[in-house]
PDB file of C-alpha atoms in Angstrom:
ATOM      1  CA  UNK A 114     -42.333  66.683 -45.517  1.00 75.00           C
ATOM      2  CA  UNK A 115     -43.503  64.464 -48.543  1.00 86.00           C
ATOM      3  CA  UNK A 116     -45.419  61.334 -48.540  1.00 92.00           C
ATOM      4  CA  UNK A 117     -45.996  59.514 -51.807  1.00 95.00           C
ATOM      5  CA  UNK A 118     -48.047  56.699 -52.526  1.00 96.00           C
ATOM      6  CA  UNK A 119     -48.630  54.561 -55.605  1.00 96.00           C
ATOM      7  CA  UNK A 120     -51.498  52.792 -56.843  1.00 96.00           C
ATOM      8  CA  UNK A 121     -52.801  50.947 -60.124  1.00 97.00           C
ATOM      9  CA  UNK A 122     -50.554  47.914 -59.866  1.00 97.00           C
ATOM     10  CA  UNK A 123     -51.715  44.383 -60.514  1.00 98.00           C
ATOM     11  CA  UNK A 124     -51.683  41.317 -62.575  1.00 98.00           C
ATOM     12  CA  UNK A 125     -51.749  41.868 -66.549  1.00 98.00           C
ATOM     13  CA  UNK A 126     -50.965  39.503 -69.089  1.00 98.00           C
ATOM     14  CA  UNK A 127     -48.130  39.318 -71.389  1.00 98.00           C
ATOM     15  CA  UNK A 128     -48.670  42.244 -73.913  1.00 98.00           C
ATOM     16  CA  UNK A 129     -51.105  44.255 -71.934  1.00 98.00           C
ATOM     17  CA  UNK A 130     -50.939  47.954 -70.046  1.00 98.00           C
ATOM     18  CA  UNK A 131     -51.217  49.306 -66.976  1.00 98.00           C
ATOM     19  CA  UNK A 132     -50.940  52.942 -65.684  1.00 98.00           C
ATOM     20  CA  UNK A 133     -49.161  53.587 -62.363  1.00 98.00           C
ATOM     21  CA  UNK A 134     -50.275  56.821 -60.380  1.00 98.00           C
ATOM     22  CA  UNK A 135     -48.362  58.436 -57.669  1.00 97.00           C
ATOM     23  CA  UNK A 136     -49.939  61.042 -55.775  1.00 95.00           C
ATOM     24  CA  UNK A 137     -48.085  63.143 -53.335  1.00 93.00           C
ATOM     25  CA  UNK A 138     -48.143  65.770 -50.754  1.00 90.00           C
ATOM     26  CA  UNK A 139     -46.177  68.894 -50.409  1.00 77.00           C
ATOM     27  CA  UNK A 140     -46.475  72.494 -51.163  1.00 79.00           C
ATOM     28  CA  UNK A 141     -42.971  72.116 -53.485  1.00 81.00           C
ATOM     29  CA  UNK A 142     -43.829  68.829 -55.820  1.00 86.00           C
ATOM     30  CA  UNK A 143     -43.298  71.010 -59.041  1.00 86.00           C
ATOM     31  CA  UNK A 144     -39.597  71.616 -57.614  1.00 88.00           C
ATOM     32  CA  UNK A 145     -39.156  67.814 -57.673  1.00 92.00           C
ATOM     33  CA  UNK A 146     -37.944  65.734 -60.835  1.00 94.00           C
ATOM     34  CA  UNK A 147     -39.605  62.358 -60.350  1.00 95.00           C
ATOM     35  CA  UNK A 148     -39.182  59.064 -61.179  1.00 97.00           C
ATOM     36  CA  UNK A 149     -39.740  55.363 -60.881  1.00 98.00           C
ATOM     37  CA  UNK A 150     -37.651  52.656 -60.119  1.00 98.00           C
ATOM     38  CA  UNK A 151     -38.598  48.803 -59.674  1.00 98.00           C
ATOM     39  CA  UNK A 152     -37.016  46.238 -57.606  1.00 98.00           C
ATOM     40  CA  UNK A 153     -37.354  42.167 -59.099  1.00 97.00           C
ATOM     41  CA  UNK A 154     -36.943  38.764 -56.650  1.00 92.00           C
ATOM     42  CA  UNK A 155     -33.183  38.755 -56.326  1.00 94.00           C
ATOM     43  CA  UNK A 156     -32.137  41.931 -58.366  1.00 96.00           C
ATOM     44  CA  UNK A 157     -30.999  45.249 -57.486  1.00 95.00           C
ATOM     45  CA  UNK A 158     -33.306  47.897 -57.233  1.00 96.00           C
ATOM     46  CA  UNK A 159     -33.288  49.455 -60.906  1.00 97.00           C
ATOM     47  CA  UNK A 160     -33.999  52.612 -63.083  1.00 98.00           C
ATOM     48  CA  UNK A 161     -37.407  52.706 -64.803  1.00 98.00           C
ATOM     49  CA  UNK A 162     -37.914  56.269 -65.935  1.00 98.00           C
ATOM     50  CA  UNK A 163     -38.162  59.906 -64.810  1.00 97.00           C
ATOM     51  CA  UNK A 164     -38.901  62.975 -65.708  1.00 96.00           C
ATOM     52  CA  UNK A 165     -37.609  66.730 -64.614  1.00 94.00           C
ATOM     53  CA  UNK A 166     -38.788  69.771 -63.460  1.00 90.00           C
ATOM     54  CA  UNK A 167     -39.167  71.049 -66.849  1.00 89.00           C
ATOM     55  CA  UNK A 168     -40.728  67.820 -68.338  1.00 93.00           C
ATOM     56  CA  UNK A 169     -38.134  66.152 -70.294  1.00 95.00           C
ATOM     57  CA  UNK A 170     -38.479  62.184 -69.872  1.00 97.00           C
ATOM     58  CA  UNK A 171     -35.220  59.882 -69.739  1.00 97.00           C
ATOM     59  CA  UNK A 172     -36.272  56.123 -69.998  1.00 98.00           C
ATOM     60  CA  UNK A 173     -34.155  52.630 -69.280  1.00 98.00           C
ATOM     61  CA  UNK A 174     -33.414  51.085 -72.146  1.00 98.00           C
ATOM     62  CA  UNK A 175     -35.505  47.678 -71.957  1.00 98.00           C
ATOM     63  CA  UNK A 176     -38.403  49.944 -71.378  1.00 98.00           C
ATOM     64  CA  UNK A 177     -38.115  53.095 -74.323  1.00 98.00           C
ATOM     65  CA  UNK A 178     -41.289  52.891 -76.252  1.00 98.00           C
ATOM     66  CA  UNK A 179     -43.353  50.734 -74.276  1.00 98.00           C
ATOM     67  CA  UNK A 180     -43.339  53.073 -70.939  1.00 98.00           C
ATOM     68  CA  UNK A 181     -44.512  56.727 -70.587  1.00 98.00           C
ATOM     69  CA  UNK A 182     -43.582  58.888 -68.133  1.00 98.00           C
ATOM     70  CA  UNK A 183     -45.663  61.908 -67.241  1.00 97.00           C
ATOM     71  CA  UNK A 184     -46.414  64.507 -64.456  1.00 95.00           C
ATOM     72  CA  UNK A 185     -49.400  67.157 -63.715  1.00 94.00           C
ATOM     73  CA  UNK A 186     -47.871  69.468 -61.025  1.00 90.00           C
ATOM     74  CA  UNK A 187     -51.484  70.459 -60.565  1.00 91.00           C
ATOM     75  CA  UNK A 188     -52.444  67.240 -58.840  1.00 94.00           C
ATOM     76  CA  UNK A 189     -49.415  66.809 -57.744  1.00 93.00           C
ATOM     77  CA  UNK A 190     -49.499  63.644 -59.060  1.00 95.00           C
ATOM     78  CA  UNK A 191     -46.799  61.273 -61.781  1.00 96.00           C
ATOM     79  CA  UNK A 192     -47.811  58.805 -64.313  1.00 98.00           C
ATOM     80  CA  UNK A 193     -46.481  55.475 -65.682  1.00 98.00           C
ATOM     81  CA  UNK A 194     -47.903  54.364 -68.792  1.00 98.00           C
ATOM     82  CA  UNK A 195     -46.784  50.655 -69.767  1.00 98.00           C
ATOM     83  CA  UNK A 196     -48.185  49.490 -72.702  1.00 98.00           C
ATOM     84  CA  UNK A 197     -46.977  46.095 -74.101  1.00 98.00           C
ATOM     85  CA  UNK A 198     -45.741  44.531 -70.809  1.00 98.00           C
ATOM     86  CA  UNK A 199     -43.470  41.596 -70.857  1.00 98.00           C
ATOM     87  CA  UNK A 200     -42.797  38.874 -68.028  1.00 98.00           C
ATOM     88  CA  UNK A 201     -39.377  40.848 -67.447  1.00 97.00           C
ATOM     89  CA  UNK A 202     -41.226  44.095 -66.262  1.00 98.00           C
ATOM     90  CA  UNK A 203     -42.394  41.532 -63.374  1.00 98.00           C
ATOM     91  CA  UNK A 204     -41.113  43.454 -60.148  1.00 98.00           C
ATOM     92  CA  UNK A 205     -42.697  46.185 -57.122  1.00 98.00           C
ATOM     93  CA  UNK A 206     -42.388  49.211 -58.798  1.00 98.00           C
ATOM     94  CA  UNK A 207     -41.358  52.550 -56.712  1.00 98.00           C
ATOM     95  CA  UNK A 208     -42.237  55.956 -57.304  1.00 97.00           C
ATOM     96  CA  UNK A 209     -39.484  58.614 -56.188  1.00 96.00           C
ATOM     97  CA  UNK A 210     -38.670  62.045 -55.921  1.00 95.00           C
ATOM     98  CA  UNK A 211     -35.613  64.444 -55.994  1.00 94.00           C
ATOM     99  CA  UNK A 212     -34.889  67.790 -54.787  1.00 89.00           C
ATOM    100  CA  UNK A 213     -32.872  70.161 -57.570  1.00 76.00           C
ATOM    101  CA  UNK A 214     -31.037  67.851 -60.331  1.00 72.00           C
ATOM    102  CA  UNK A 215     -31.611  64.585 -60.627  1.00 76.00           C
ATOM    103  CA  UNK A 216     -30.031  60.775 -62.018  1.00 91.00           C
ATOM    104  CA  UNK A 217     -30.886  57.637 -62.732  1.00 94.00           C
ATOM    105  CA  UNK A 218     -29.344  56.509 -59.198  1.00 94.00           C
ATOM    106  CA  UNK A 219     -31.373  55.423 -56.542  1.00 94.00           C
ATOM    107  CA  UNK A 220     -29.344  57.003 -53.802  1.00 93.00           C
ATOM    108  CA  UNK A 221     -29.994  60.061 -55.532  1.00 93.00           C
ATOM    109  CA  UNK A 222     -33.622  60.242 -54.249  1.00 95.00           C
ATOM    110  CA  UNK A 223     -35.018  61.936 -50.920  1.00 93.00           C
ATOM    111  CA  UNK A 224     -38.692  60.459 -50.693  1.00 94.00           C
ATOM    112  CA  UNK A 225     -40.163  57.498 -51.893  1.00 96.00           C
ATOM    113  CA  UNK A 226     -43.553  55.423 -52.260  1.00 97.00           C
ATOM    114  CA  UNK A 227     -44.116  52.222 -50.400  1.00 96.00           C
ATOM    115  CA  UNK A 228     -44.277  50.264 -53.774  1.00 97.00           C
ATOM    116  CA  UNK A 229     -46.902  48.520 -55.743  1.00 97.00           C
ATOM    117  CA  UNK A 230     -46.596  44.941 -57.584  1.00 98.00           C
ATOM    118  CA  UNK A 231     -46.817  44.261 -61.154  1.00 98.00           C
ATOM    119  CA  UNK A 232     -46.952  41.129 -62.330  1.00 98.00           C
ATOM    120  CA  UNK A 233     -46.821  40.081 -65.682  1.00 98.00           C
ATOM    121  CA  UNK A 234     -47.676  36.497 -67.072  1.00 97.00           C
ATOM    122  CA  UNK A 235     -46.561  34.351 -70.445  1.00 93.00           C
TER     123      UNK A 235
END
């Protein structure tokens, strides 16, 4: 029913940005809060930020004020904003979204994107 799919990864140096895109399909996107997770070598899949319905933005902690989370239900499309990147933001990051209320949990998600790296470098 919804396909997302992620784009704008790559390799940045230590203190640079990138901006993540995730475009999906579906007639009912603006019913979904979003989010993005990211998954490092060896490490749990783990909460990056999302947003609701309504547009307020929760972020993880290692990531508030460097990361910006934003949607536009008219393209049907959510933004990642990561300014100032560090080595530790290293991982494939995931776009994801919910039906009705969301978490921070990954198991709380119904569809998500196929991933796209970031790497970072000291």
């Amino acid at each position: 029913q919804v396909q997302l799919v992620e784009s704008g990864g790559g390799l940045v140096q230590a203190g640079g940005s990138l901006r993540l895109s995730c475009a999906a399909s579906g007639r009912t996107f603006s019913t979904y809060a979003m989010g993005w997770f990211r998954q490092a070598p060896g490490k749990e899949r783990e909460f990056v930020a999302r947003i609701s319905r309504s547009g307020v933005t929760y972020y993880a902690d290692s990531v508030k004020g460097r990361f910006t989370i934003s949607r536009d239900n008219a393209k049907n499309t959510v933004y990642l904003q990561m300014n100032n990147l560090k080595p530790e933001d290293t991982a494939v990051y995931y776009c994801a979204g919910a039906r009705g209320v969301s978490g921070s949990a990954a198991q709380l998600y119904d569809y998500w994107g196929q991933g796209t790296q970031v790497t970072v470098s000291s």
